[in-house]
CSV table of C-alpha atoms and ligand atoms in Angstrom, one decimal:
chain,number,residue,atom,x,y,z
E,1,MET,CA,6.2,7.2,-21.0
E,2,ARG,CA,9.3,6.4,-19.0
E,3,ILE,CA,8.0,5.4,-15.6
E,4,LEU,CA,10.2,4.8,-12.6
E,5,ILE,CA,8.6,2.6,-9.9
E,6,LEU,CA,10.1,3.0,-6.4
E,7,GLY,CA,9.3,-0.1,-4.4
E,8,GLY,CA,8.6,-2.0,-7.7
E,9,ASP,CA,9.4,-5.4,-6.1
E,10,GLY,CA,6.7,-5.2,-3.5
E,11,TYR,CA,3.1,-6.6,-3.3
E,12,LEU,CA,1.7,-3.8,-5.3
E,13,GLY,CA,4.9,-2.6,-7.1
E,14,TRP,CA,5.5,-5.7,-9.1
E,15,PRO,CA,2.0,-6.1,-10.6
E,16,GLN,CA,2.1,-2.3,-11.3
E,17,ALA,CA,5.4,-2.7,-13.1
E,18,MET,CA,4.0,-5.5,-15.3
E,19,TYR,CA,0.7,-3.6,-15.9
E,20,LEU,CA,2.4,-0.4,-17.1
E,21,SER,CA,4.9,-2.4,-19.2
E,22,ALA,CA,2.0,-4.2,-20.8
E,23,GLN,CA,0.4,-0.9,-21.7
E,24,GLY,CA,3.6,0.0,-23.7
E,25,HIS,CA,5.4,2.2,-21.1
E,26,GLU,CA,9.1,1.9,-20.5
E,27,VAL,CA,9.4,0.9,-16.9
E,28,MET,CA,12.2,0.9,-14.4
E,29,VAL,CA,11.9,-0.8,-11.0
E,30,TYR,CA,14.0,0.6,-8.1
E,31,ASP,CA,13.8,-1.3,-4.8
E,32,SER,CA,16.0,-1.7,-1.7
E,33,LEU,CA,14.6,-5.2,-1.1
E,34,MET,CA,14.0,-4.3,2.6
E,35,ARG,CA,10.8,-6.2,2.4
E,36,ARG,CA,12.6,-9.5,1.4
E,37,HIS,CA,15.3,-8.8,4.0
E,38,PHE,CA,12.6,-8.6,6.7
E,39,ASP,CA,11.3,-12.1,5.8
E,40,LEU,CA,14.8,-13.6,5.7
E,41,GLU,CA,15.7,-12.1,9.0
E,42,ASN,CA,12.5,-13.2,10.8
E,43,GLY,CA,11.6,-16.5,9.0
E,44,PHE,CA,8.5,-15.0,7.3
E,45,ASP,CA,7.5,-15.9,3.8
E,46,SER,CA,4.8,-15.1,1.2
E,47,LEU,CA,1.9,-17.7,1.2
E,48,VAL,CA,2.2,-17.9,-2.6
E,49,PRO,CA,5.8,-18.7,-3.7
E,50,ILE,CA,7.5,-15.7,-5.4
E,51,THR,CA,10.6,-15.7,-7.5
E,52,THR,CA,13.6,-13.3,-7.1
E,53,PRO,CA,13.5,-9.8,-8.6
E,54,GLN,CA,15.9,-11.0,-11.3
E,55,GLU,CA,13.9,-14.1,-12.1
E,56,ARG,CA,10.7,-12.0,-12.3
E,57,VAL,CA,12.0,-9.6,-14.9
E,58,ALA,CA,13.6,-12.4,-16.9
E,59,ALA,CA,10.2,-14.3,-16.9
E,60,TRP,CA,8.4,-11.2,-17.9
E,61,LYS,CA,10.7,-10.8,-20.9
E,62,GLU,CA,10.4,-14.5,-21.8
E,63,VAL,CA,6.6,-14.4,-21.6
E,64,THR,CA,5.8,-11.0,-23.2
E,65,GLY,CA,9.0,-10.0,-25.0
E,66,LYS,CA,9.0,-6.8,-22.9
E,67,GLU,CA,11.7,-5.4,-20.7
E,68,VAL,CA,11.4,-4.1,-17.2
E,69,HIS,CA,14.7,-2.5,-16.0
E,70,LEU,CA,15.7,-3.4,-12.5
E,71,ARG,CA,17.8,-1.5,-10.1
E,72,ILE,CA,18.5,-2.4,-6.5
E,73,GLY,CA,18.8,0.7,-4.4
E,74,ASP,CA,17.4,2.6,-1.4
E,75,THR,CA,15.6,5.9,-1.8
E,76,ARG,CA,17.8,7.2,1.1
E,77,ASP,CA,21.0,6.4,-1.0
E,78,TRP,CA,21.4,9.7,-2.8
E,79,THR,CA,24.1,8.5,-5.1
E,80,LEU,CA,22.1,5.6,-6.4
E,81,LEU,CA,18.8,7.4,-6.5
E,82,SER,CA,20.1,10.4,-8.4
E,83,LYS,CA,22.0,8.1,-10.8
E,84,ALA,CA,18.7,6.3,-11.6
E,85,PHE,CA,17.0,9.7,-12.2
E,86,GLN,CA,19.8,11.0,-14.4
E,87,GLU,CA,20.1,7.9,-16.5
E,88,PHE,CA,16.4,7.0,-16.8
E,89,GLN,CA,15.0,10.5,-17.0
E,90,PRO,CA,11.5,9.5,-15.7
E,91,GLU,CA,8.4,11.3,-17.1
E,92,ALA,CA,6.3,9.8,-14.3
E,93,LEU,CA,7.3,8.4,-10.9
E,94,VAL,CA,5.3,5.9,-8.9
E,95,HIS,CA,6.5,6.0,-5.3
E,96,LEU,CA,5.5,2.8,-3.5
E,97,GLY,CA,8.9,2.3,-1.8
E,98,GLU,CA,8.2,2.6,1.9
E,99,GLN,CA,8.0,0.5,5.1
E,100,ARG,CA,4.3,-0.1,4.9
E,101,THR,CA,2.9,-1.7,8.0
E,102,ALA,CA,1.4,-0.3,11.2
E,103,PRO,CA,2.5,-3.2,13.4
E,104,TYR,CA,6.1,-3.0,12.2
E,105,SER,CA,6.2,0.7,13.1
E,106,MET,CA,4.8,0.0,16.6
E,107,MET,CA,7.2,-2.9,17.5
E,108,ASP,CA,9.7,-0.8,19.4
E,109,ARG,CA,11.8,2.4,19.2
E,110,GLU,CA,14.1,1.0,16.5
E,111,HIS,CA,11.3,0.0,14.2
E,112,ALA,CA,9.4,3.3,14.7
E,113,LEU,CA,12.6,5.2,13.9
E,114,PHE,CA,13.4,3.0,10.9
E,115,THR,CA,9.9,3.7,9.6
E,116,MET,CA,10.3,7.5,9.9
E,117,ASP,CA,13.8,7.4,8.5
E,118,ASN,CA,13.0,5.1,5.6
E,119,ASN,CA,9.7,6.8,4.6
E,120,VAL,CA,10.1,10.5,5.5
E,121,LEU,CA,13.8,10.9,4.6
E,122,GLY,CA,13.5,8.6,1.6
E,123,THR,CA,10.7,10.8,0.3
E,124,MET,CA,12.7,13.9,0.9
E,125,ASN,CA,15.4,12.5,-1.3
E,126,VAL,CA,12.8,11.7,-3.9
E,127,LEU,CA,11.6,15.3,-3.8
E,128,TYR,CA,15.2,16.6,-4.2
E,129,ALA,CA,15.8,14.2,-7.1
E,130,LEU,CA,12.7,15.4,-8.8
E,131,LYS,CA,13.7,19.1,-8.3
E,132,ASP,CA,17.3,18.5,-9.5
E,133,TYR,CA,16.9,16.0,-12.3
E,134,ALA,CA,13.3,15.7,-13.4
E,135,PRO,CA,11.3,18.8,-12.4
E,136,ASP,CA,8.5,18.1,-15.0
E,137,CYS,CA,8.1,14.5,-13.9
E,138,HIS,CA,4.7,13.7,-12.4
E,139,HIS,CA,5.2,12.3,-8.9
E,140,VAL,CA,2.4,9.7,-8.0
E,141,LYS,CA,2.8,8.9,-4.3
E,142,LEU,CA,1.0,6.2,-2.4
E,143,GLY,CA,-0.4,7.7,0.8
E,144,THR,CA,-3.1,6.0,2.9
E,145,MET,CA,-6.6,6.4,4.0
E,146,GLY,CA,-5.3,5.9,7.5
E,147,GLU,CA,-3.8,9.4,7.3
E,148,TYR,CA,-7.3,10.8,8.1
E,149,GLY,CA,-8.1,8.4,10.9
E,150,THR,CA,-11.7,8.0,11.8
E,151,PRO,CA,-13.2,11.4,12.4
E,152,ASN,CA,-16.9,11.8,13.2
E,153,ILE,CA,-17.5,13.7,9.9
E,154,ASP,CA,-17.4,12.8,6.2
E,155,ILE,CA,-13.8,12.5,4.9
E,156,GLU,CA,-13.2,14.7,1.9
E,157,GLU,CA,-10.6,14.0,-0.8
E,158,GLY,CA,-7.6,15.8,0.7
E,159,PHE,CA,-9.0,19.2,1.3
E,160,ILE,CA,-12.0,20.7,3.2
E,161,GLU,CA,-13.6,24.1,3.0
E,162,ILE,CA,-13.6,25.7,6.4
E,163,ASN,CA,-15.6,28.7,7.6
E,164,HIS,CA,-14.1,30.3,10.7
E,165,ASN,CA,-15.0,33.6,12.3
E,166,GLY,CA,-16.6,34.9,9.1
E,167,ARG,CA,-13.8,33.9,6.8
E,168,LYS,CA,-13.3,30.8,4.7
E,169,ASP,CA,-10.5,28.8,3.1
E,170,THR,CA,-9.9,25.4,1.6
E,171,LEU,CA,-7.3,23.6,3.8
E,172,PRO,CA,-5.8,20.1,4.1
E,173,PHE,CA,-8.3,17.7,5.7
E,174,PRO,CA,-7.3,17.2,9.4
E,175,LYS,CA,-5.1,14.1,10.0
E,176,GLN,CA,-5.5,11.8,13.0
E,177,PRO,CA,-3.5,8.7,12.1
E,178,GLY,CA,-3.4,5.6,14.2
E,179,SER,CA,0.3,4.4,14.1
E,180,PHE,CA,3.8,5.7,13.5
E,181,TYR,CA,3.6,4.2,10.0
E,182,HIS,CA,0.4,6.1,9.2
E,183,LEU,CA,2.0,9.2,10.7
E,184,SER,CA,5.0,8.8,8.4
E,185,LYS,CA,2.6,9.2,5.5
E,186,VAL,CA,1.2,12.4,6.9
E,187,HIS,CA,4.7,13.8,7.2
E,188,ASP,CA,5.3,12.8,3.6
E,189,SER,CA,2.1,14.5,2.5
E,190,HIS,CA,3.1,17.8,4.1
E,191,ASN,CA,6.6,17.6,2.6
E,192,ILE,CA,5.3,16.9,-0.8
E,193,MET,CA,2.7,19.7,-0.8
E,194,PHE,CA,5.4,22.1,0.4
E,195,ALA,CA,7.8,21.0,-2.4
E,196,CYS,CA,5.1,21.5,-5.0
E,197,ARG,CA,4.4,25.0,-3.7
E,198,ILE,CA,8.0,26.2,-3.6
E,199,TRP,CA,9.6,24.3,-6.5
E,200,GLY,CA,6.7,23.9,-8.9
E,201,LEU,CA,6.8,20.1,-8.8
E,202,ARG,CA,3.6,18.3,-9.7
E,203,SER,CA,2.3,15.5,-7.4
E,204,THR,CA,-0.6,13.3,-6.9
E,205,ASP,CA,-1.1,11.8,-3.4
E,206,LEU,CA,-3.2,8.6,-3.5
E,207,ASN,CA,-4.8,7.9,-0.1
E,208,GLN,CA,-5.4,4.2,-0.6
E,209,GLY,CA,-7.5,1.9,1.5
E,210,VAL,CA,-6.6,-1.7,2.4
E,211,VAL,CA,-5.7,-3.7,-0.7
E,212,TYR,CA,-6.8,-7.3,-1.2
E,213,GLY,CA,-6.2,-10.0,-3.8
E,214,ILE,CA,-3.1,-11.3,-5.6
E,215,GLU,CA,-4.4,-11.6,-9.2
E,216,THR,CA,-4.1,-9.2,-12.1
E,217,GLU,CA,-4.1,-10.0,-15.9
E,218,GLU,CA,-0.3,-10.1,-15.7
E,219,THR,CA,0.3,-12.2,-12.6
E,220,LYS,CA,-2.0,-14.8,-14.2
E,221,LEU,CA,0.3,-15.2,-17.2
E,222,ASP,CA,2.9,-17.4,-15.4
E,223,PRO,CA,3.5,-18.6,-11.8
E,224,ARG,CA,6.9,-17.0,-11.9
E,225,LEU,CA,5.1,-13.6,-12.2
E,226,ALA,CA,3.1,-14.0,-9.0
E,227,THR,CA,3.0,-11.3,-6.4
E,228,ARG,CA,3.4,-11.8,-2.7
E,229,PHE,CA,0.5,-12.9,-0.4
E,230,ASP,CA,1.2,-11.9,3.2
E,231,TYR,CA,-0.8,-13.5,5.9
E,232,ASP,CA,1.5,-12.9,8.9
E,233,GLN,CA,0.8,-10.6,11.9
E,234,ILE,CA,3.1,-7.9,10.6
E,235,TYR,CA,2.6,-7.6,6.8
E,236,GLY,CA,-0.7,-9.4,6.4
E,237,THR,CA,-3.7,-7.1,5.9
E,238,ALA,CA,-7.2,-7.9,7.1
E,239,LEU,CA,-8.9,-9.8,4.2
E,240,ASN,CA,-5.7,-11.5,2.9
E,241,ARG,CA,-5.1,-12.8,6.5
E,242,PHE,CA,-8.7,-14.0,6.9
E,243,CYS,CA,-8.4,-16.1,3.7
E,244,ALA,CA,-5.2,-17.7,4.9
E,245,GLN,CA,-6.7,-18.4,8.3
E,246,ALA,CA,-9.8,-20.0,6.8
E,247,ALA,CA,-7.5,-22.2,4.6
E,248,VAL,CA,-5.8,-23.7,7.7
E,249,GLY,CA,-8.8,-23.6,10.0
E,250,TYR,CA,-7.3,-21.0,12.3
E,251,PRO,CA,-10.1,-19.0,14.0
E,252,ILE,CA,-10.4,-15.7,12.2
E,253,THR,CA,-8.7,-12.9,14.2
E,254,VAL,CA,-11.2,-10.1,14.7
E,255,HIS,CA,-9.6,-7.4,16.8
E,256,GLY,CA,-12.0,-6.4,19.5
E,257,LYS,CA,-15.6,-5.7,18.5
E,258,GLY,CA,-14.7,-5.6,14.8
E,259,GLY,CA,-16.7,-2.5,14.1
E,260,GLN,CA,-13.5,-0.9,12.7
E,261,THR,CA,-14.5,0.2,9.3
E,262,ARG,CA,-12.0,0.8,6.5
E,263,GLY,CA,-11.9,1.5,2.8
E,264,PHE,CA,-10.9,-1.5,0.6
E,265,ILE,CA,-9.8,-1.9,-3.0
E,266,ASN,CA,-9.1,-4.9,-5.2
E,267,ILE,CA,-5.4,-5.1,-6.5
E,268,ARG,CA,-6.7,-4.9,-10.1
E,269,ASP,CA,-8.2,-1.5,-9.3
E,270,THR,CA,-5.0,-0.3,-7.6
E,271,VAL,CA,-3.0,-0.8,-10.8
E,272,ARG,CA,-5.6,1.0,-12.9
E,273,CYS,CA,-6.0,3.9,-10.4
E,274,ILE,CA,-2.3,4.5,-10.5
E,275,GLU,CA,-2.4,4.5,-14.3
E,276,LEU,CA,-5.3,6.9,-14.2
E,277,ALA,CA,-3.4,9.2,-11.9
E,278,ILE,CA,-0.3,9.1,-14.1
E,279,LEU,CA,-2.4,10.1,-17.1
E,280,ASN,CA,-4.0,13.0,-15.3
E,281,PRO,CA,-1.2,15.1,-13.8
E,282,PRO,CA,-1.9,18.4,-12.0
E,283,GLU,CA,-0.6,21.7,-13.4
E,284,GLU,CA,3.0,22.8,-12.6
E,285,GLY,CA,3.2,23.4,-8.8
E,286,GLY,CA,0.0,21.4,-8.3
E,287,TYR,CA,-0.7,18.9,-5.5
E,288,GLN,CA,-3.8,16.8,-5.9
E,289,VAL,CA,-5.3,14.1,-3.7
E,290,PHE,CA,-7.5,11.1,-4.5
E,291,ASN,CA,-9.0,8.7,-2.0
E,292,GLN,CA,-8.2,5.3,-3.6
E,293,LEU,CA,-10.9,2.9,-2.4
E,294,THR,CA,-13.9,1.4,-3.9
E,295,GLU,CA,-15.9,-0.1,-1.0
E,296,GLN,CA,-16.0,0.0,2.8
E,297,PHE,CA,-16.5,-2.9,5.2
E,298,SER,CA,-16.1,-3.4,8.9
E,299,VAL,CA,-13.6,-6.0,10.0
E,300,LEU,CA,-16.4,-8.1,11.3
E,301,GLN,CA,-18.3,-7.9,8.0
E,302,LEU,CA,-15.2,-9.2,6.2
E,303,ALA,CA,-14.7,-12.0,8.8
E,304,GLU,CA,-18.3,-13.1,8.4
E,305,LEU,CA,-18.1,-13.0,4.7
E,306,VAL,CA,-15.0,-15.3,4.7
E,307,GLN,CA,-16.6,-17.6,7.3
E,308,SER,CA,-19.8,-17.9,5.2
E,309,THR,CA,-17.9,-18.5,2.0
E,310,ALA,CA,-15.7,-21.2,3.4
E,311,PRO,CA,-18.2,-24.1,3.1
E,312,GLU,CA,-18.2,-23.5,-0.7
E,313,LEU,CA,-14.6,-24.7,-0.7
E,314,GLY,CA,-15.4,-27.6,1.6
E,315,ILE,CA,-13.8,-26.0,4.7
E,316,GLU,CA,-15.1,-24.5,7.9
E,317,VAL,CA,-13.6,-21.8,10.1
E,318,ALA,CA,-14.5,-20.2,13.4
E,319,LEU,CA,-14.4,-16.6,14.2
E,320,GLU,CA,-12.8,-15.2,17.3
E,321,HIS,CA,-12.9,-11.7,18.9
E,322,ILE,CA,-9.4,-11.4,20.3
E,323,GLU,CA,-8.2,-8.6,22.5
E,324,ASN,CA,-7.4,-5.7,20.2
E,325,PRO,CA,-3.6,-5.2,20.1
E,326,ARG,CA,-4.1,-1.7,18.6
E,327,VAL,CA,-5.4,1.6,20.1
E,328,GLU,CA,-8.3,2.4,17.7
E,329,LEU,CA,-12.0,3.0,17.8
E,330,GLU,CA,-13.9,-0.2,17.4
E,331,GLU,CA,-17.2,1.5,16.5
E,332,HIS,CA,-17.2,4.7,14.6
E,333,TYR,CA,-18.6,6.8,11.8
E,334,PHE,CA,-16.8,6.4,8.4
E,335,ASN,CA,-17.9,8.0,5.2
E,336,PRO,CA,-15.0,8.9,2.8
E,337,VAL,CA,-15.6,10.7,-0.5
E,338,HIS,CA,-14.0,8.7,-3.3
E,339,THR,CA,-15.3,10.1,-6.6
E,340,GLY,CA,-12.1,11.6,-8.1
E,341,LEU,CA,-10.8,8.4,-9.6
E,342,LEU,CA,-14.3,7.3,-10.7
E,343,LYS,CA,-14.6,10.5,-12.6
E,344,LEU,CA,-11.3,9.8,-14.3
E,345,GLY,CA,-12.7,6.5,-15.6
E,346,LEU,CA,-12.1,3.8,-12.9
E,347,GLN,CA,-14.5,0.9,-13.3
E,348,PRO,CA,-14.3,-0.9,-9.9
E,349,HIS,CA,-14.0,-4.7,-9.4
E,350,PHE,CA,-16.1,-5.2,-6.2
E,351,LEU,CA,-15.6,-7.9,-3.6
E,352,GLN,CA,-18.1,-10.5,-4.7
E,353,GLY,CA,-18.3,-14.3,-4.7
E,354,ALA,CA,-15.8,-15.2,-7.4
E,355,VAL,CA,-13.1,-12.8,-6.3
E,356,LEU,CA,-13.2,-14.0,-2.7
E,357,ILE,CA,-13.4,-17.6,-3.7
E,358,GLY,CA,-10.4,-17.1,-6.0
E,359,MET,CA,-8.4,-15.7,-3.1
E,360,MET,CA,-9.5,-18.4,-0.8
E,361,GLN,CA,-8.6,-21.1,-3.4
E,362,ALA,CA,-5.1,-19.7,-3.7
E,363,ALA,CA,-4.8,-19.8,0.1
E,364,VAL,CA,-6.1,-23.4,0.2
E,365,ALA,CA,-3.7,-24.5,-2.6
E,366,ASN,CA,-0.8,-23.2,-0.6
E,367,LYS,CA,-2.0,-24.0,2.9
E,368,ASP,CA,1.0,-26.3,3.6
E,369,ARG,CA,3.2,-23.1,3.5
E,370,VAL,CA,1.2,-21.4,6.3
E,371,ASP,CA,3.2,-21.1,9.5
E,372,LYS,CA,0.5,-20.8,12.2
E,373,LYS,CA,3.0,-19.3,14.6
E,374,LEU,CA,3.1,-16.2,12.5
E,375,ILE,CA,-0.6,-15.5,12.7
E,376,ALA,CA,-1.4,-14.3,16.2
E,377,PRO,CA,-0.6,-10.6,16.8
E,378,THR,CA,2.1,-10.0,19.3
E,379,VAL,CA,2.7,-6.3,18.6
E,380,SER,CA,0.8,-4.2,21.1
E,381,TRP,CA,0.3,-0.5,20.6
E,382,ARG,CA,0.5,-0.1,24.4
E,383,LYS,CA,4.0,-1.6,24.9
E,384,THR,CA,7.3,-0.3,23.6
E,385,ASP,CA,9.3,-3.6,23.4
E,386,ASN,CA,7.2,-6.0,21.5
E,387,ALA,CA,8.7,-9.3,20.4
E,388,ILE,CA,7.9,-11.0,17.0
F,1,LIG,P1,5.5,-3.9,0.2
F,1,LIG,O1,6.2,-3.8,1.4
F,1,LIG,O2,5.1,-5.2,-0.4
F,1,LIG,O3,6.3,-3.2,-1.0
F,1,LIG,C1,7.1,-2.0,-0.7
F,1,LIG,C2,8.4,-2.2,-1.5
F,1,LIG,O4,9.2,-1.0,-1.3
F,1,LIG,C3,9.2,-3.4,-1.0
F,1,LIG,O5,9.6,-4.2,-2.1
F,1,LIG,C4,10.4,-2.8,-0.3
F,1,LIG,O6,11.5,-3.5,-0.4
F,1,LIG,C5,10.5,-1.4,-1.0
F,1,LIG,N1,11.1,-0.4,-0.2
F,1,LIG,C6,10.8,0.0,1.1
F,1,LIG,N2,11.6,1.0,1.5
F,1,LIG,C7,12.3,1.3,0.4
F,1,LIG,C8,13.3,2.3,0.2
F,1,LIG,N3,13.7,3.1,1.2
F,1,LIG,N4,13.9,2.4,-1.0
F,1,LIG,C9,13.6,1.5,-2.0
F,1,LIG,N5,12.6,0.6,-1.9
F,1,LIG,C10,12.0,0.5,-0.7
F,1,LIG,O7,4.2,-2.9,0.3
F,1,LIG,P2,2.9,-2.7,-0.7
F,1,LIG,O8,1.8,-3.4,0.0
F,1,LIG,O9,3.3,-3.1,-2.1
F,1,LIG,O10,2.7,-1.2,-0.6
F,1,LIG,C11,3.3,-0.3,-1.5
F,1,LIG,C12,2.9,1.2,-1.1
F,1,LIG,O11,1.5,1.3,-1.1
F,1,LIG,C13,3.4,1.6,0.3
F,1,LIG,O12,3.8,2.9,0.2
F,1,LIG,C14,2.1,1.4,1.1
F,1,LIG,O13,2.2,2.3,2.2
F,1,LIG,C15,1.1,1.8,0.2
F,1,LIG,N6,-0.3,1.2,0.5
F,1,LIG,C16,-0.4,-0.2,0.6
F,1,LIG,C17,-1.6,-0.7,0.9
F,1,LIG,C18,-1.8,-2.2,1.1
F,1,LIG,O14,-2.9,-2.6,1.5
F,1,LIG,N7,-0.9,-3.0,0.7
F,1,LIG,C19,-2.7,0.1,1.2
F,1,LIG,C20,-2.5,1.5,1.1
F,1,LIG,C21,-1.3,2.0,0.8
F,2,LIG,N1,-7.5,-6.3,11.9
F,2,LIG,C1,-8.2,-7.3,12.5
F,2,LIG,N2,-7.7,-8.5,12.4
F,2,LIG,C2,-6.5,-8.8,11.8
F,2,LIG,C3,-5.8,-7.8,11.1
F,2,LIG,C4,-6.4,-6.5,11.2
F,2,LIG,O1,-9.3,-7.0,13.1
F,2,LIG,O2,-6.1,-10.0,11.8
F,2,LIG,C5,-8.1,-4.9,11.9
F,2,LIG,C6,-7.1,-3.8,12.4
F,2,LIG,O3,-7.2,-3.8,13.8
F,2,LIG,C7,-7.6,-2.6,11.7
F,2,LIG,C8,-8.1,-3.1,10.4
F,2,LIG,O4,-8.3,-4.5,10.5
F,2,LIG,O5,-8.7,-2.1,12.4
F,2,LIG,C9,-7.1,-2.9,9.2
F,2,LIG,O6,-5.9,-3.5,9.6
F,2,LIG,P1,-4.9,-4.0,8.4
F,2,LIG,O7,-3.7,-4.6,9.1
F,2,LIG,O8,-5.6,-4.7,7.4
F,2,LIG,O9,-4.5,-2.6,7.7
F,2,LIG,P2,-3.7,-1.3,8.2
F,2,LIG,O10,-2.9,-1.6,9.4
F,2,LIG,O11,-4.6,-0.1,8.3
F,2,LIG,O12,-2.6,-1.2,7.0
F,2,LIG,C10,-2.9,-1.6,5.7
F,2,LIG,C11,-1.6,-1.6,4.9
F,2,LIG,C12,-1.1,-0.2,4.8
F,2,LIG,C13,-2.1,0.7,4.3
F,2,LIG,C14,-3.5,0.6,5.1
F,2,LIG,C15,-4.6,1.3,4.4
F,2,LIG,O13,-0.7,-2.5,5.6
F,2,LIG,O14,0.1,-0.2,4.0
F,2,LIG,O15,-1.7,2.0,4.3
F,2,LIG,O16,-3.9,-0.8,5.1
F,2,LIG,S1,-5.7,2.1,5.5
F,2,LIG,O17,-6.1,1.1,6.5
F,2,LIG,O18,-6.8,2.6,4.8
F,2,LIG,O19,-5.0,3.2,6.2
């Protein structure tokens, strides 16, 4: 298939591009490089060194003989986006090209507005490009488990049957997101579902949990093919951060009580889930939702796991309950259904010893690259003018 990957230079997008190329698909990466600009502007960097987008695709060709086409462009740039659609004629579209962190979106008015503009309007352009140039293309969109929030009932996969005053209907599951970033995904979901209904597009919304890990079969082939490893307070996600913190002996930053429970998924399963979604499109006009996670942990469980694994690498790390910069429940019920992708054939890689040790070893090997000033959270949900 011809598969267009929006955001194909990111943490998940690059391994996805290589994985699909390795399966024999023709892949085009389309990316605005906003992620790299953020690092350059603010002095942030990936813990594991990464090459430029051009060096990556060249290295992929050198190592495998396969080509990944590269286009630098923003989803909000209609001229460039529509050109990519017209020239490449995608049969499947993987949409990962968004501003993807909660702290970024909560920094101040400008960053909140950028998140809405970039994500919601970018996705609107994508929907119009699909309608105008590739109406049969299967749109696989990365949403997030955080769209649902943490309700006190089981979380279904996208839809819930409701009985009300003697009548019943199947309706979108209620959304109670916890940041302007997560809200942008909710707005996307509504826009996508509507576009499917009125224009007959076909879309799969993947509500993914927090991803961990940096290793896939393809990233292992050559150091030039590595994907990014974020540990900083803006882009670093829980487990990735905790591994970097352990590597440099920085007390693990548990926000508040640490009872916040989230869905988690290994990056190897992310690339496979997206492939499974691509291979199982809904009918014309169909909008389907899968919850993309394989396990759930509380933040404290993860922190304790990293702490107890550290001695196996000859290191020790403390654990600290810091004041929670976010507004979120620190103890709550959490029971999401996630059977859809398993039924399609996903065989999960769970978080066990070897996987965690591999991540921690990568962090230790690059510990001289850790800038400790970037670890402590400075973005507070309660303020409107946070500095970084
Ligand atoms: P990332 O920031 O590393 O990658 C996103 C890429 O998209 C970047 O290369 C960025 O430059 C590009 N991009 C952003 N806005 C763009 C635009 N308007 N036009 C073109 N390119 C644009 O993030 P990631 O971790 O790879 O996440 C990819 C997707 O998966 C995001 O939509 C994110 O919300 C979702 N997701 C990520 C996780 C996770 O734990 N990393 C979990 C659930 C969902
Ligand atoms: N947390 C800590 N300590 C830290 C970092 C985070 O306790 O040092 C806590 C947070 O308070 C939160 C939980 O860990 O309760 C998860 O935070 P996170 O930064 O790992 O993840 P989140 O902000 O939810 O966002 C990440 C990705 C985002 C994706 C989302 C999936 O950045 O792109 O959408 O995970 S989910 O959480 O399921 O919505």
